[in-house]
Amino acid sequence: MRRVTITLLSVAAFVAVTCAPAPPVLPIGGDFHLIDHDGRPFDSSSQRGKVVLVLLGYTFCPDACPTTLSKLSAVASRLGRDRGRVTTLYVSVDPGRDTPQVMREHLAMFGVHAIGLTGPEANVAAVARQFGAHYEIEPAESEAKYTVAHTTTLFALDPQGRTRLLFPYEASVDEIVDGIRRLL
Amino acid sequence: MCWSRRSLAPLLVTLTVAAACSPAEPEARTFGAAEITRGKVFYDTNGCAACHGRDGHGDGQIAPTLTPLPRDFRGADAFKGPRTIPAVSSIIARGLSAVPTPMPAFGHLDLETRELIAAYVLSLVDVDGASASTSQQRSASPLAAEHAWARQPAPSRDVTAVYVTLINTTAEPQRIVSGISSLARTVELHEMAMEGSMMRMRRIKEIAVPPQGRVELKPGGLHVMLFGLRQPLKVGDRLPVTLTLSSGATVSVDAEVRAAEGQQ
């Protein structure tokens, strides 16, 4: 049900990016508390005044998440001087393996100015719920031991912390840059 | 069973040497288990394993980058010339570049060292010839690999993904069922699948390449996953992977390590 909701929202918001000047405020999101990649407490309200991108992921995954991070790296270069007005929050859905140090190294490699966030499983689950996102830890007959299926939607919050746009996994760098400029 | 076959090998080498020595030679050296053990040490310390593999199976670290692939010494057809210590020692000294193969000359090794290495190598020959067919299949893979690359792993991770385009040059479907790499503990076949907005990764049993067709392994789709990387990988390094087909044939993939954001 939640997935259907998010899909519909995605379509609505995506259409909004391409047509309407002011994307609607979406009924998901809100402030949250986690631990950042330096091991310090993080309060999302500290990012007021900036456009905030929120995505779920986990660093063990060598395929999908790097694809998104690579895309965000390209978005940052395209934003030029405006990049300082945008923050990316990368919330780990694998707090068991993603310690702050692992998150820090991983993000440094991609050259993405993102804040890696982790925390107790319950807090991570609460953030996912707030955004109508979903993840499932799945045991795997693999050396990975388990994998984490997760929502790949990128959430864009305006400088007041309200969720305004959702970008699907397939969204292009151009589409994300255009969306961010509408919120700046 | 396996052991008894191996224990025959030193005897066989001894006999072969005796037969090959010409009357002009001052003394016919015998090569037994002790010499073979010493030969293995020289094999290890002179870099033979880089191509021929730790146990002479033709699966050394850089083997996948070579054409033709190094021989699996267990195969009955592994030796083009006589299976004798003087013949093999001579090949070690002169190389096989005239054939041509990438086998370089090791003329700097003295005769005794070369003969001991030859004794070790000849001791590996499987007298039943059980692996002969394997080494034949290795020579002409039904699949060609192009544009292979691997994502540079994060410093704290010993895991990466390899992407490659596989081209089936035959009229039969080809199925990849497993893989090995000298630089990784385990190689698995994986697939990313989107279900709505959810991304799910799963291990798969095979990757099928249609007759005269191609399959592209790429980010967000099919990929080869490597676990337990044995060394850190820098951009520009080569990562060799050998994929095995259901027929037993193999395809060598030589992936170039690229920067994290460098995917196409």
GROMACS .gro file of N, CA, C and O in nm, chain A residues 3 6 59-64 66-67 70 73 97-98 102 105-106 109-110 134-136 138 141-144 147-153 169-170, chain B residues 151-157 159-161 163 185-186 188 190 192 194-201 203 218-221 223 225 227-228 260-261 263:
model
  288
    3ARG      N    1   0.391   0.137  -0.089
    3ARG     CA    2   0.468   0.144  -0.213
    3ARG      C    3   0.383   0.203  -0.325
    3ARG      O    4   0.431   0.279  -0.407
    6ILE      N    5   0.372   0.573  -0.273
    6ILE     CA    6   0.495   0.644  -0.311
    6ILE      C    7   0.510   0.649  -0.462
    6ILE      O    8   0.556   0.747  -0.518
   59THR      N    9   2.628   0.086   0.202
   59THR     CA   10   2.756   0.091   0.132
   59THR      C   11   2.804  -0.044   0.085
   59THR      O   12   2.891  -0.053   0.000
   60PHE      N   13   2.750  -0.153   0.141
   60PHE     CA   14   2.797  -0.286   0.100
   60PHE      C   15   2.759  -0.312  -0.045
   60PHE      O   16   2.826  -0.384  -0.116
   61CYS      N   17   2.649  -0.253  -0.085
   61CYS     CA   18   2.593  -0.275  -0.218
   61CYS      C   19   2.682  -0.209  -0.322
   61CYS      O   20   2.695  -0.088  -0.325
   62PRO      N   21   2.753  -0.287  -0.404
   62PRO     CA   22   2.848  -0.226  -0.496
   62PRO      C   23   2.785  -0.185  -0.628
   62PRO      O   24   2.855  -0.148  -0.720
   63ASP      N   25   2.656  -0.192  -0.638
   63ASP     CA   26   2.595  -0.166  -0.769
   63ASP      C   27   2.499  -0.047  -0.769
   63ASP      O   28   2.533   0.059  -0.816
   64ALA      N   29   2.381  -0.064  -0.713
   64ALA     CA   30   2.278   0.040  -0.728
   64ALA      C   31   2.312   0.169  -0.658
   64ALA      O   32   2.300   0.278  -0.713
   66PRO      N   33   2.607   0.301  -0.563
   66PRO     CA   34   2.710   0.381  -0.631
   66PRO      C   35   2.656   0.450  -0.755
   66PRO      O   36   2.699   0.560  -0.789
   67THR      N   37   2.560   0.386  -0.823
   67THR     CA   38   2.504   0.449  -0.943
   67THR      C   39   2.438   0.581  -0.905
   67THR      O   40   2.458   0.683  -0.970
   70SER      N   41   2.704   0.836  -0.794
   70SER     CA   42   2.775   0.890  -0.909
   70SER      C   43   2.691   0.998  -0.975
   70SER      O   44   2.742   1.102  -1.017
   73SER      N   45   2.703   1.308  -0.775
   73SER     CA   46   2.831   1.373  -0.792
   73SER      C   47   2.824   1.464  -0.916
   73SER      O   48   2.870   1.578  -0.915
   97ARG      N   49   2.625  -0.292   0.935
   97ARG     CA   50   2.756  -0.291   0.869
   97ARG      C   51   2.808  -0.150   0.848
   97ARG      O   52   2.929  -0.128   0.839
   98ASP      N   53   2.716  -0.054   0.838
   98ASP     CA   54   2.759   0.082   0.807
   98ASP      C   55   2.787   0.162   0.934
   98ASP      O   56   2.700   0.234   0.985
  102VAL      N   57   3.283   0.372   0.810
  102VAL     CA   58   3.259   0.311   0.679
  102VAL      C   59   3.185   0.409   0.589
  102VAL      O   60   3.219   0.427   0.472
  105GLU      N   61   3.432   0.691   0.465
  105GLU     CA   62   3.522   0.646   0.358
  105GLU      C   63   3.448   0.631   0.226
  105GLU      O   64   3.496   0.668   0.120
  106HIS      N   65   3.329   0.574   0.237
  106HIS     CA   66   3.251   0.546   0.117
  106HIS      C   67   3.215   0.676   0.044
  106HIS      O   68   3.232   0.688  -0.077
  109MET      N   69   3.503   0.854  -0.129
  109MET     CA   70   3.541   0.794  -0.256
  109MET      C   71   3.462   0.850  -0.373
  109MET      O   72   3.511   0.859  -0.485
  110PHE      N   73   3.338   0.883  -0.348
  110PHE     CA   74   3.254   0.932  -0.456
  110PHE      C   75   3.264   1.082  -0.474
  110PHE      O   76   3.205   1.139  -0.565
  134HIS      N   77   1.066   0.226   0.221
  134HIS     CA   78   1.058   0.090   0.271
  134HIS      C   79   1.192   0.021   0.252
  134HIS      O   80   1.262   0.048   0.154
  135TYR      N   81   1.230  -0.064   0.345
  135TYR     CA   82   1.346  -0.149   0.323
  135TYR      C   83   1.328  -0.282   0.392
  135TYR      O   84   1.253  -0.291   0.491
  136GLU      N   85   1.391  -0.383   0.340
  136GLU     CA   86   1.379  -0.518   0.395
  136GLU      C   87   1.516  -0.583   0.396
  136GLU      O   88   1.583  -0.587   0.293
  138GLU      N   89   1.719  -0.895   0.377
  138GLU     CA   90   1.689  -1.028   0.324
  138GLU      C   91   1.810  -1.120   0.336
  138GLU      O   92   1.916  -1.090   0.281
  141GLU      N   93   2.173  -1.641   0.008
  141GLU     CA   94   2.267  -1.753  -0.009
  141GLU      C   95   2.383  -1.703  -0.091
  141GLU      O   96   2.397  -1.731  -0.209
  142SER      N   97   2.464  -1.623  -0.024
  142SER     CA   98   2.570  -1.551  -0.093
  142SER      C   99   2.670  -1.511   0.013
  142SER      O  100   2.640  -1.510   0.132
  143GLU      N  101   2.791  -1.475  -0.031
  143GLU     CA  102   2.890  -1.427   0.065
  143GLU      C  103   2.846  -1.296   0.128
  143GLU      O  104   2.900  -1.253   0.229
  144ALA      N  105   2.749  -1.231   0.065
  144ALA     CA  106   2.700  -1.105   0.120
  144ALA      C  107   2.627  -1.131   0.252
  144ALA      O  108   2.607  -1.039   0.330
  147THR      N  109   2.124  -0.910   0.203
  147THR     CA  110   2.116  -0.789   0.122
  147THR      C  111   2.002  -0.705   0.176
  147THR      O  112   1.921  -0.755   0.256
  148VAL      N  113   1.994  -0.581   0.136
  148VAL     CA  114   1.888  -0.495   0.184
  148VAL      C  115   1.815  -0.437   0.063
  148VAL      O  116   1.872  -0.359  -0.012
  149ALA      N  117   1.693  -0.482   0.045
  149ALA     CA  118   1.612  -0.423  -0.062
  149ALA      C  119   1.561  -0.291  -0.007
  149ALA      O  120   1.526  -0.282   0.111
  150HIS      N  121   1.564  -0.186  -0.089
  150HIS     CA  122   1.520  -0.057  -0.035
  150HIS      C  123   1.465   0.034  -0.143
  150HIS      O  124   1.496   0.018  -0.262
  151THR      N  125   1.386   0.130  -0.100
  151THR     CA  126   1.333   0.231  -0.189
  151THR      C  127   1.448   0.313  -0.245
  151THR      O  128   1.540   0.351  -0.172
  152THR      N  129   1.445   0.337  -0.376
  152THR     CA  130   1.554   0.411  -0.440
  152THR      C  131   1.517   0.556  -0.470
  152THR      O  132   1.597   0.630  -0.524
  153THR      N  133   1.395   0.593  -0.434
  153THR     CA  134   1.349   0.730  -0.461
  153THR      C  135   1.440   0.832  -0.390
  153THR      O  136   1.482   0.810  -0.277
  169TYR      N  137   1.447   0.644  -0.946
  169TYR     CA  138   1.583   0.592  -0.969
  169TYR      C  139   1.635   0.630  -1.107
  169TYR      O  140   1.752   0.659  -1.125
  170GLU      N  141   1.544   0.632  -1.205
  170GLU     CA  142   1.586   0.655  -1.344
  170GLU      C  143   1.606   0.803  -1.376
  170GLU      O  144   1.649   0.837  -1.487
  335ARG      N  145   3.435  -0.168  -1.065
  335ARG     CA  146   3.427  -0.046  -0.986
  335ARG      C  147   3.532  -0.050  -0.876
  335ARG      O  148   3.545  -0.150  -0.807
  336GLN      N  149   3.605   0.058  -0.861
  336GLN     CA  150   3.705   0.063  -0.755
  336GLN      C  151   3.634   0.049  -0.619
  336GLN      O  152   3.541   0.123  -0.590
  337PRO      N  153   3.677  -0.049  -0.538
  337PRO     CA  154   3.608  -0.067  -0.410
  337PRO      C  155   3.649   0.041  -0.309
  337PRO      O  156   3.758   0.098  -0.318
  338ALA      N  157   3.561   0.065  -0.213
  338ALA     CA  158   3.593   0.158  -0.104
  338ALA      C  159   3.706   0.098  -0.022
  338ALA      O  160   3.723  -0.024  -0.018
  339PRO      N  161   3.786   0.183   0.044
  339PRO     CA  162   3.903   0.133   0.118
  339PRO      C  163   3.869   0.025   0.221
  339PRO      O  164   3.947  -0.069   0.239
  340SER      N  165   3.754   0.036   0.284
  340SER     CA  166   3.723  -0.060   0.390
  340SER      C  167   3.644  -0.181   0.336
  340SER      O  168   3.599  -0.264   0.413
  341ARG      N  169   3.628  -0.189   0.205
  341ARG     CA  170   3.547  -0.296   0.149
  341ARG      C  171   3.633  -0.389   0.062
  341ARG      O  172   3.714  -0.342  -0.016
  343VAL      N  173   3.490  -0.591  -0.157
  343VAL     CA  174   3.383  -0.636  -0.247
  343VAL      C  175   3.378  -0.542  -0.366
  343VAL      O  176   3.394  -0.422  -0.350
  344THR      N  177   3.358  -0.596  -0.486
  344THR     CA  178   3.332  -0.508  -0.599
  344THR      C  179   3.247  -0.579  -0.704
  344THR      O  180   3.219  -0.697  -0.691
  345ALA      N  181   3.205  -0.504  -0.804
  345ALA     CA  182   3.123  -0.558  -0.911
  345ALA      C  183   3.200  -0.544  -1.043
  345ALA      O  184   3.270  -0.446  -1.063
  347TYR      N  185   3.160  -0.552  -1.465
  347TYR     CA  186   3.064  -0.538  -1.575
  347TYR      C  187   3.134  -0.572  -1.706
  347TYR      O  188   3.250  -0.539  -1.725
  369ARG      N  189   3.822  -1.413  -0.325
  369ARG     CA  190   3.791  -1.541  -0.261
  369ARG      C  191   3.673  -1.609  -0.332
  369ARG      O  192   3.674  -1.727  -0.357
  370THR      N  193   3.572  -1.530  -0.364
  370THR     CA  194   3.449  -1.586  -0.422
  370THR      C  195   3.400  -1.498  -0.535
  370THR      O  196   3.412  -1.375  -0.527
  372GLU      N  197   3.046  -1.443  -0.762
  372GLU     CA  198   2.905  -1.480  -0.773
  372GLU      C  199   2.840  -1.401  -0.887
  372GLU      O  200   2.887  -1.293  -0.923
  374HIS      N  201   2.517  -1.191  -0.994
  374HIS     CA  202   2.410  -1.118  -0.925
  374HIS      C  203   2.326  -1.038  -1.023
  374HIS      O  204   2.366  -1.010  -1.134
  376MET      N  205   2.037  -0.701  -1.019
  376MET     CA  206   1.959  -0.597  -0.953
  376MET      C  207   1.824  -0.596  -1.022
  376MET      O  208   1.817  -0.599  -1.144
  378MET      N  209   1.440  -0.395  -1.014
  378MET     CA  210   1.351  -0.294  -0.958
  378MET      C  211   1.213  -0.353  -0.945
  378MET      O  212   1.161  -0.415  -1.037
  379GLU      N  213   1.154  -0.335  -0.828
  379GLU     CA  214   1.013  -0.374  -0.809
  379GLU      C  215   0.943  -0.248  -0.762
  379GLU      O  216   0.956  -0.209  -0.647
  380GLY      N  217   0.875  -0.182  -0.854
  380GLY     CA  218   0.822  -0.050  -0.822
  380GLY      C  219   0.940   0.042  -0.799
  380GLY      O  220   1.031   0.049  -0.883
  381SER      N  221   0.945   0.106  -0.684
  381SER     CA  222   1.058   0.194  -0.655
  381SER      C  223   1.161   0.123  -0.567
  381SER      O  224   1.258   0.184  -0.524
  382MET      N  225   1.140  -0.007  -0.541
  382MET     CA  226   1.232  -0.083  -0.457
  382MET      C  227   1.338  -0.151  -0.542
  382MET      O  228   1.307  -0.212  -0.644
  383MET      N  229   1.463  -0.142  -0.497
  383MET     CA  230   1.572  -0.210  -0.565
  383MET      C  231   1.608  -0.332  -0.482
  383MET      O  232   1.626  -0.322  -0.362
  384ARG      N  233   1.616  -0.444  -0.549
  384ARG     CA  234   1.646  -0.568  -0.481
  384ARG      C  235   1.765  -0.633  -0.548
  384ARG      O  236   1.770  -0.639  -0.671
  385MET      N  237   1.860  -0.679  -0.469
  385MET     CA  238   1.974  -0.750  -0.528
  385MET      C  239   1.959  -0.897  -0.496
  385MET      O  240   1.925  -0.932  -0.384
  387ARG      N  241   2.130  -1.310  -0.579
  387ARG     CA  242   2.225  -1.397  -0.646
  387ARG      C  243   2.147  -1.480  -0.746
  387ARG      O  244   2.037  -1.527  -0.716
  402LYS      N  245   2.576  -0.451  -1.664
  402LYS     CA  246   2.598  -0.308  -1.640
  402LYS      C  247   2.538  -0.266  -1.507
  402LYS      O  248   2.456  -0.337  -1.450
  403PRO      N  249   2.577  -0.148  -1.458
  403PRO     CA  250   2.525  -0.102  -1.329
  403PRO      C  251   2.372  -0.103  -1.327
  403PRO      O  252   2.308  -0.064  -1.425
  404GLY      N  253   2.318  -0.147  -1.217
  404GLY     CA  254   2.173  -0.150  -1.203
  404GLY      C  255   2.110  -0.272  -1.269
  404GLY      O  256   1.988  -0.281  -1.277
  405GLY      N  257   2.190  -0.366  -1.317
  405GLY     CA  258   2.135  -0.485  -1.382
  405GLY      C  259   2.215  -0.607  -1.343
  405GLY      O  260   2.246  -0.628  -1.226
  407HIS      N  261   2.538  -0.832  -1.296
  407HIS     CA  262   2.680  -0.806  -1.271
  407HIS      C  263   2.746  -0.927  -1.207
  407HIS      O  264   2.679  -1.015  -1.154
  409MET      N  265   2.980  -1.038  -0.909
  409MET     CA  266   3.021  -0.980  -0.781
  409MET      C  267   3.138  -1.057  -0.724
  409MET      O  268   3.138  -1.180  -0.722
  411PHE      N  269   3.385  -1.118  -0.396
  411PHE     CA  270   3.398  -1.104  -0.251
  411PHE      C  271   3.539  -1.144  -0.209
  411PHE      O  272   3.599  -1.232  -0.269
  412GLY      N  273   3.587  -1.083  -0.102
  412GLY     CA  274   3.716  -1.122  -0.046
  412GLY      C  275   3.830  -1.085  -0.140
  412GLY      O  276   3.915  -1.169  -0.169
  444ALA      N  277   3.521   0.539  -0.893
  444ALA     CA  278   3.384   0.519  -0.847
  444ALA      C  279   3.283   0.594  -0.934
  444ALA      O  280   3.178   0.544  -0.967
  445GLU      N  281   3.317   0.719  -0.971
  445GLU     CA  282   3.219   0.796  -1.047
  445GLU      C  283   3.238   0.780  -1.198
  445GLU      O  284   3.176   0.846  -1.276
  447GLN      N  285   3.161   0.551  -1.413
  447GLN     CA  286   3.087   0.458  -1.497
  447GLN      C  287   3.024   0.531  -1.614
  447GLN      O  288   2.997   0.650  -1.607
   0.00000   0.00000   0.00000
